[in-house]
Amino acid sequence: MTRFRMLGDIRVGAVGLGTMPLSVEGRPDVARAVATVHAALDAGVTLLDTADSYHPPDGRPGEGELLVARALASYGGRVDDVLVATKGGRGRTPDGGWTVDGRPGHLRRAAEASARRLGSTPIGLYQLHKPDPAVPYAESLGALRELLDAGTVRLAGISNVDTAQILLAREILGDRLVSVQNRYSPAVRTSEAELRLCAELGLAFLPWSPLGGISRSSLDGASAQEEDPAFGAFHRVARARGVSPQRVALAWLLARSETVLPIPGASRPESVRDSAAAAGLPLTPEELAELNGPEGWTERTGP
C-alpha cells in the first residue's frame, strides 16, 4: 500500500485531515487545535481540508480557515508540500443548522475571501460544498471555472454529488476537476457508483465522515456495536492486529481504490497520529473479505 495518493498532479499523503472538529461547536481550545494540526504534519499528512462554513453558529465565516493558516504559520517544519483544500457554498444558521448558496456571485466572493484568510492565492483546492437546488448546477460550476481562469483557484473539486453531477462538472471544468468529496464509510456506502466513476475518470475520492459506524468508545474495548456484523468485523480485525478499529476502517477505505483519500476529523494529536498510521496498514484479502461484509462489497474499485 502506497503512503501517497494523487490529487490532480499533486502528490499528498494517503490520509488527510478534516479540520471541521477543530472549528465548529464542541471544538478544542486554540492551543490543542493547533497542536492537532502540527501532529498531523509531523505524521506525514499533507492535505488539510476546511471550509468557510466551519465555524460555530454564533461565529464568523472562515474561522476554520484562519485556524489552518495560523497552524501552518506557526509550524516549525516544512509546509511547502501541504495542500490546503477549502469549500464554499454553505453557511450556518443561528440554531446550528446549515444553509446552501450556489449563486455564482456568492461563490466568487466566498472564494476571494477564503484566499485572503488562508493567505494563499491561488487556493490549492477549492470545492463546491453542495449543489444548491435553487441554482442550476451548471451556473455554480461556471463560477468555479471563472475562478480557475482568474487564478484565484488552482484546482477544483465538488462535494455531495451524484454521478450525473460529476459528469457535468467534468464537462465544464475539464481536467482541472480533480476531486469528489462524498460521504462514505463502513456505515454509509451509498456512494459506490460515484467512487467507481471517480476511479474511471482518475478523480480523487475524498470520503467525508469516513469513520461512520465505528463507535468512539471502541478504543476502550468491546462495545455494543460489535454485535452488528457490519461493524463488528472492524473490531475483530483491530484486536487481531493490535490496532484501533478506526485505523482498520481507514485502511479498508484506502484498499477500496487507489483514488480514495480519506479525510478523518480529529480534535487531539493522539487521534490524528492513529489515523495517519492507517497508510502503513495493508490488509490481507481475507481481512478485506470480512470487512466488506455479508452484502458482498468485494469489488475493488481502482484504475
XYZ file of N, CA and C in Angstrom, residues 30-207:
534
model
N -7.750 26.718 21.257
C -6.893 27.003 20.112
C -5.560 26.276 20.219
N -4.989 26.205 21.404
C -3.687 25.561 21.571
C -3.754 24.090 21.171
N -4.809 23.394 21.619
C -4.907 21.979 21.262
C -5.249 21.806 19.788
N -6.047 22.705 19.241
C -6.372 22.626 17.819
C -5.114 22.773 16.967
N -4.304 23.763 17.302
C -3.058 23.965 16.556
C -2.132 22.773 16.745
N -2.051 22.247 17.970
C -1.209 21.075 18.229
C -1.681 19.872 17.419
N -2.983 19.756 17.201
C -3.517 18.652 16.409
C -3.074 18.764 14.949
N -3.142 19.969 14.397
C -2.670 20.168 13.026
C -1.178 19.900 12.935
N -0.417 20.367 13.903
C 1.026 20.131 13.889
C 1.339 18.638 13.979
N 0.573 17.904 14.789
C 0.783 16.456 14.898
C 0.493 15.777 13.566
N -0.514 16.263 12.860
C -0.821 15.709 11.545
C 0.349 15.925 10.584
N 0.891 17.128 10.573
C 2.022 17.418 9.697
C 3.231 16.572 10.069
N 3.467 16.417 11.364
C 4.582 15.571 11.816
C 4.414 14.134 11.346
N 3.157 13.677 11.244
C 2.869 12.294 10.879
C 2.834 12.076 9.368
N 3.100 13.116 8.602
C 3.147 12.963 7.150
C 1.886 13.369 6.418
N 0.918 13.947 7.127
C -0.296 14.436 6.483
C 0.038 15.706 5.707
N -0.348 15.753 4.436
C -0.074 16.949 3.634
C -1.331 17.502 2.970
N -2.508 16.967 3.321
C -3.777 17.509 2.844
C -4.614 17.929 4.042
N -4.917 19.205 4.130
C -5.757 19.749 5.193
C -7.050 20.244 4.564
N -8.186 19.725 5.028
C -9.478 20.074 4.453
C -10.263 20.949 5.415
N -10.744 22.089 4.923
C -11.541 23.003 5.726
C -12.658 23.579 4.865
N -13.358 24.583 5.363
C -14.425 25.245 4.618
C -14.718 26.576 5.278
N -15.266 27.507 4.497
C -15.586 28.808 5.096
C -16.741 28.712 6.083
N -17.524 27.624 6.001
C -18.665 27.449 6.910
C -18.325 26.666 8.160
N -17.077 26.304 8.358
C -16.687 25.557 9.557
C -16.435 26.536 10.703
N -17.524 26.909 11.332
C -17.467 27.808 12.483
C -18.713 27.561 13.325
N -18.714 27.946 14.593
C -19.919 27.780 15.417
C -21.056 28.639 14.884
N -22.291 28.312 15.265
C -23.439 29.101 14.796
C -23.324 30.589 15.102
N -22.686 30.929 16.214
C -22.538 32.337 16.571
C -21.199 32.912 16.123
N -20.468 32.161 15.291
C -19.168 32.626 14.832
C -19.241 33.327 13.488
N -18.076 33.540 12.916
C -17.988 34.226 11.638
C -17.468 33.280 10.567
N -17.897 33.457 9.311
C -17.374 32.628 8.231
C -15.852 32.691 8.185
N -15.256 31.526 7.980
C -13.812 31.486 7.804
C -13.001 31.207 9.046
N -13.634 30.973 10.189
C -12.857 30.710 11.405
C -11.980 29.470 11.242
N -12.505 28.457 10.566
C -11.711 27.254 10.346
C -10.518 27.517 9.445
N -10.711 28.340 8.425
C -9.613 28.683 7.522
C -8.533 29.468 8.260
N -8.958 30.388 9.110
C -7.988 31.172 9.876
C -7.183 30.281 10.821
N -7.837 29.277 11.388
C -7.126 28.349 12.264
C -6.066 27.566 11.489
N -6.442 27.079 10.310
C -5.475 26.342 9.487
C -4.294 27.244 9.134
N -4.577 28.470 8.734
C -3.499 29.402 8.393
C -2.599 29.657 9.593
N -3.194 29.786 10.765
C -2.406 30.027 11.981
C -1.522 28.830 12.293
N -2.067 27.626 12.148
C -1.288 26.426 12.441
C -0.123 26.273 11.477
N -0.346 26.556 10.215
C 0.734 26.448 9.234
C 1.810 27.497 9.495
N 1.393 28.701 9.837
C 2.354 29.778 10.067
C 3.226 29.516 11.284
N 2.701 28.780 12.264
C 3.452 28.541 13.493
C 4.168 27.195 13.511
N 4.047 26.439 12.426
C 4.687 25.118 12.374
C 6.185 25.280 12.146
N 6.980 24.514 12.853
C 8.423 24.659 12.761
C 9.049 23.929 11.599
N 8.289 23.072 10.916
C 8.838 22.294 9.816
C 8.429 22.836 8.459
N 8.621 22.012 7.459
C 8.343 22.404 6.081
C 6.848 22.324 5.797
N 6.310 23.333 5.114
C 4.895 23.333 4.746
C 4.704 23.563 3.244
N 5.797 23.593 2.498
C 5.691 23.847 1.063
C 4.884 22.782 0.345
N 4.897 21.560 0.874
C 4.194 20.471 0.204
C 2.803 20.229 0.776
N 2.311 21.123 1.622
C 0.978 20.979 2.208
C -0.058 21.590 1.270
N -1.082 20.814 0.955
C -2.173 21.292 0.124
C -3.367 21.603 1.025
N -3.808 22.851 1.025
C -4.984 23.247 1.791
C -6.184 23.242 0.853
N -7.193 22.480 1.216
C -8.439 22.424 0.463
C -9.518 23.114 1.278
N -10.245 24.000 0.641
C -11.364 24.623 1.326
C -12.596 24.526 0.443
N -13.731 24.902 1.011
C -15.009 24.763 0.300
C -15.836 26.029 0.464
N -16.705 26.267 -0.506
C -17.630 27.384 -0.445
C -19.000 26.960 -0.920
N -20.014 27.699 -0.472
C -21.366 27.401 -0.910
C -22.300 26.974 0.194
N -21.797 26.961 1.438
C -22.656 26.647 2.573
C -22.469 27.702 3.654
N -23.423 27.747 4.587
C -23.340 28.673 5.703
C -24.009 28.072 6.919
N -23.994 28.805 8.025
C -24.605 28.358 9.272
C -25.797 29.240 9.633
N -26.714 28.652 10.388
C -27.854 29.392 10.920
C -27.684 29.534 12.429
N -28.357 30.512 13.055
C -28.180 30.719 14.491
C -28.531 29.505 15.349
N -29.412 28.627 14.842
C -29.797 27.453 15.627
C -28.906 26.246 15.367
N -27.813 26.440 14.645
C -26.872 25.353 14.402
C -27.079 24.617 13.106
N -28.042 25.049 12.304
C -28.291 24.398 11.029
C -27.324 24.859 9.947
N -27.588 24.383 8.732
C -26.713 24.674 7.600
C -27.537 25.216 6.437
N -26.991 26.147 5.716
C -27.627 26.698 4.534
C -26.793 26.324 3.310
N -27.366 26.557 2.140
C -26.636 26.321 0.895
C -26.871 27.509 -0.027
N -25.815 27.961 -0.705
C -25.898 29.109 -1.604
C -24.924 28.889 -2.759
N -25.480 28.467 -3.889
C -24.647 28.202 -5.055
C -24.696 29.278 -6.106
N -25.152 30.471 -5.749
C -25.198 31.571 -6.705
C -23.774 31.939 -7.134
N -23.556 32.124 -8.434
C -22.201 32.429 -8.906
C -21.558 33.614 -8.205
N -22.311 34.691 -7.997
C -21.728 35.847 -7.328
C -21.278 35.536 -5.921
N -22.081 34.770 -5.211
C -21.707 34.388 -3.847
C -20.447 33.536 -3.858
N -20.361 32.583 -4.765
C -19.201 31.701 -4.805
C -17.929 32.466 -5.131
N -18.020 33.420 -6.044
C -16.828 34.210 -6.368
C -16.367 35.010 -5.155
N -17.311 35.660 -4.472
C -16.932 36.438 -3.283
C -16.397 35.529 -2.178
N -17.015 34.367 -2.010
C -16.585 33.442 -0.961
C -15.168 32.942 -1.218
N -14.857 32.618 -2.460
C -13.517 32.121 -2.779
C -12.467 33.201 -2.558
N -12.779 34.420 -2.965
C -11.822 35.509 -2.769
C -11.584 35.763 -1.282
N -12.640 35.665 -0.469
C -12.475 35.842 0.979
C -11.676 34.702 1.580
N -11.904 33.478 1.097
C -11.140 32.334 1.599
C -9.660 32.483 1.283
N -9.354 32.959 0.089
C -7.949 33.152 -0.290
C -7.275 34.170 0.631
N -7.991 35.232 0.979
C -7.411 36.230 1.887
C -7.161 35.624 3.264
N -8.117 34.868 3.769
C -7.946 34.281 5.105
C -6.810 33.261 5.127
N -6.710 32.475 4.079
C -5.655 31.464 4.024
C -4.299 32.075 3.689
N -4.301 33.295 3.190
C -3.050 33.941 2.811
C -2.412 33.264 1.624
N -3.253 32.759 0.727
C -2.732 31.980 -0.399
C -3.588 32.203 -1.628
N -2.978 32.742 -2.674
C -3.619 32.827 -3.974
C -2.651 32.267 -5.010
N -3.032 31.242 -5.747
C -4.361 30.647 -5.752
C -4.591 29.701 -4.576
N -5.869 29.450 -4.277
C -6.228 28.401 -3.325
C -5.849 27.059 -3.953
N -5.210 26.200 -3.175
C -4.748 24.939 -3.735
C -5.867 24.103 -4.328
N -6.903 23.846 -3.525
C -8.062 23.086 -3.996
C -9.314 23.751 -3.454
N -10.195 24.165 -4.362
C -11.444 24.805 -3.961
C -12.600 23.921 -4.400
N -13.517 23.633 -3.443
C -14.583 22.675 -3.699
C -15.957 23.321 -3.506
N -16.876 23.047 -4.427
C -18.264 23.431 -4.235
C -18.836 22.526 -3.162
N -19.295 23.117 -2.070
C -19.646 22.335 -0.886
C -20.881 21.471 -1.090
N -21.870 21.979 -1.809
C -23.095 21.214 -2.031
C -23.901 21.868 -3.146
N -24.506 21.074 -4.029
C -25.370 21.671 -5.044
C -26.529 22.435 -4.396
N -26.847 23.573 -4.966
C -27.947 24.403 -4.485
C -29.170 24.103 -5.352
N -30.233 23.542 -4.776
C -31.404 23.214 -5.598
C -32.060 24.425 -6.234
N -31.763 25.619 -5.744
C -32.361 26.833 -6.289
C -31.548 27.431 -7.428
N -30.382 26.842 -7.716
C -29.489 27.372 -8.747
C -29.096 26.233 -9.684
N -29.235 26.398 -10.992
C -28.765 25.356 -11.912
C -27.302 25.023 -11.630
N -27.012 23.726 -11.518
C -25.657 23.337 -11.117
C -24.616 23.832 -12.115
N -24.985 23.885 -13.386
C -24.040 24.370 -14.389
C -23.626 25.813 -14.118
N -24.535 26.615 -13.550
C -24.176 28.002 -13.242
C -23.171 28.064 -12.094
N -23.364 27.238 -11.080
C -22.403 27.196 -9.975
C -21.042 26.731 -10.483
N -21.049 25.728 -11.330
C -19.789 25.222 -11.887
C -19.133 26.270 -12.777
N -19.951 27.056 -13.466
C -19.391 28.127 -14.292
C -18.631 29.140 -13.460
N -19.144 29.429 -12.250
C -18.417 30.338 -11.356
C -17.078 29.751 -10.955
N -17.055 28.450 -10.728
C -15.799 27.806 -10.369
C -14.817 27.858 -11.539
N -15.334 27.684 -12.737
C -14.461 27.795 -13.921
C -13.873 29.203 -14.029
N -14.685 30.222 -13.734
C -14.179 31.599 -13.773
C -13.088 31.810 -12.730
N -13.261 31.204 -11.569
C -12.243 31.325 -10.524
C -10.943 30.653 -10.946
N -11.058 29.535 -11.622
C -9.870 28.858 -12.152
C -9.189 29.726 -13.199
N -9.982 30.269 -14.113
C -9.421 31.094 -15.183
C -8.761 32.356 -14.632
N -9.317 32.893 -13.532
C -8.790 34.125 -12.947
C -7.550 33.883 -12.096
N -7.242 32.623 -11.808
C -6.089 32.321 -10.973
C -6.373 32.390 -9.491
N -7.630 32.549 -9.114
C -7.994 32.550 -7.691
C -7.897 31.140 -7.120
N -8.136 30.165 -7.967
C -8.163 28.756 -7.576
C -7.251 27.980 -8.510
N -6.465 27.061 -7.947
C -5.575 26.249 -8.789
C -6.276 24.999 -9.294
N -6.924 24.263 -8.383
C -7.616 23.029 -8.724
C -9.017 23.065 -8.144
N -9.932 22.302 -8.747
C -11.329 22.344 -8.340
C -11.823 20.973 -7.926
N -12.773 20.990 -6.982
C -13.437 19.771 -6.551
C -14.906 20.042 -6.312
N -15.682 18.980 -6.198
C -17.107 19.089 -5.911
C -17.439 18.135 -4.779
N -18.546 18.413 -4.091
C -18.888 17.632 -2.901
C -20.389 17.378 -2.854
N -20.747 16.240 -2.252
C -22.158 15.861 -2.066
C -22.892 15.800 -3.401
N -22.338 15.020 -4.313
C -22.850 14.977 -5.682
C -23.163 13.546 -6.111
N -23.936 13.441 -7.212
C -24.214 12.142 -7.808
C -23.416 11.998 -9.100
N -23.576 10.877 -9.778
C -22.754 10.615 -10.963
C -23.041 11.617 -12.082
N -24.295 11.993 -12.266
C -24.623 12.951 -13.328
C -23.945 14.292 -13.071
N -23.899 14.699 -11.815
C -23.262 15.975 -11.485
C -21.747 15.896 -11.659
N -21.165 14.735 -11.384
C -19.731 14.565 -11.635
C -19.440 14.704 -13.120
N -20.241 14.072 -13.959
C -20.020 14.130 -15.404
C -20.212 15.546 -15.933
N -21.188 16.266 -15.406
C -21.389 17.654 -15.819
C -20.204 18.512 -15.407
N -19.712 18.307 -14.198
C -18.550 19.071 -13.736
C -17.331 18.781 -14.587
N -17.168 17.530 -14.961
C -16.033 17.168 -15.818
C -16.153 17.865 -17.174
N -17.382 17.948 -17.703
C -17.592 18.595 -18.998
C -17.265 20.083 -18.925
N -17.641 20.733 -17.824
C -17.452 22.179 -17.697
C -16.039 22.552 -17.261
N -15.454 21.756 -16.373
C -14.158 22.105 -15.779
C -12.986 21.361 -16.396
N -13.253 20.308 -17.144
C -12.183 19.541 -17.773
C -11.267 18.902 -16.761
N -9.982 18.854 -17.081
C -9.051 18.152 -16.192
C -8.645 18.993 -14.981
N -9.230 20.195 -14.860
C -8.990 20.974 -13.644
C -9.909 20.530 -12.505
N -10.891 19.685 -12.817
C -11.654 18.997 -11.782
C -10.834 17.803 -11.334
N -10.459 17.768 -10.050
C -9.555 16.710 -9.595
C -10.124 15.858 -8.472
N -11.257 16.264 -7.866
C -11.717 15.525 -6.696
C -13.218 15.588 -6.507
N -13.711 14.559 -5.815
C -15.106 14.479 -5.381
C -15.097 14.139 -3.901
N -15.864 14.886 -3.114
C -15.930 14.639 -1.678
C -17.376 14.276 -1.315
N -17.602 12.991 -1.054
C -18.910 12.474 -0.679
C -18.814 11.717 0.625
N -19.941 11.512 1.263
C -19.971 10.704 2.478
C -19.787 9.229 2.109
N -18.861 8.566 2.803
C -18.583 7.152 2.529
C -17.833 6.600 3.730
N -18.284 5.465 4.249
C -17.711 4.916 5.479
C -18.181 3.487 5.649
N -17.719 2.797 6.695
C -18.267 1.461 6.967
C -19.782 1.461 7.111
N -20.345 2.554 7.609
C -21.789 2.606 7.830
C -22.563 3.117 6.626
N -21.953 3.972 5.825
C -22.648 4.604 4.701
C -21.859 4.336 3.426
N -22.383 3.421 2.607
C -21.671 3.023 1.402
C -22.486 3.329 0.150
N -23.342 4.338 0.244
C -24.256 4.642 -0.848
C -23.583 5.353 -2.017
N -22.336 5.781 -1.878
C -21.645 6.471 -2.972
C -20.737 5.527 -3.749
N -21.101 4.261 -3.780
C -20.279 3.298 -4.514
C -20.204 3.647 -6.000
N -21.323 4.050 -6.590
C -21.315 4.392 -8.015
C -20.425 5.606 -8.275
N -20.480 6.576 -7.383
C -19.632 7.764 -7.539
C -18.162 7.416 -7.368
N -17.864 6.531 -6.431
C -16.484 6.083 -6.247
C -15.977 5.390 -7.501
N -16.807 4.531 -8.064
C -16.406 3.812 -9.271
C -16.170 4.777 -10.430
N -17.037 5.774 -10.567
C -16.865 6.747 -11.647
C -15.593 7.561 -11.447
N -15.296 7.931 -10.201
C -14.061 8.677 -9.930
C -12.841 7.870 -10.351
N -12.871 6.571 -10.075
C -11.748 5.726 -10.476
C -11.608 5.689 -11.995
N -12.727 5.626 -12.684
C -12.692 5.593 -14.146
C -12.157 6.891 -14.726
N -12.492 8.016 -14.087
C -12.090 9.323 -14.597
C -10.754 9.799 -14.047
N -10.209 9.067 -13.073
C -8.954 9.481 -12.462
C -9.100 10.622 -11.479
N -10.281 10.723 -10.848
C -10.528 11.765 -9.852
C -10.297 11.216 -8.452
N -9.697 12.007 -7.593
C -9.554 11.606 -6.198
C -10.936 11.579 -5.550
N -11.165 10.590 -4.702
C -12.429 10.462 -3.974
C -12.127 10.653 -2.502
N -12.656 11.747 -1.926
C -12.373 12.117 -0.536
C -13.591 11.790 0.327
N -13.596 10.653 1.026
C -14.753 10.338 1.865
C -14.818 11.259 3.079
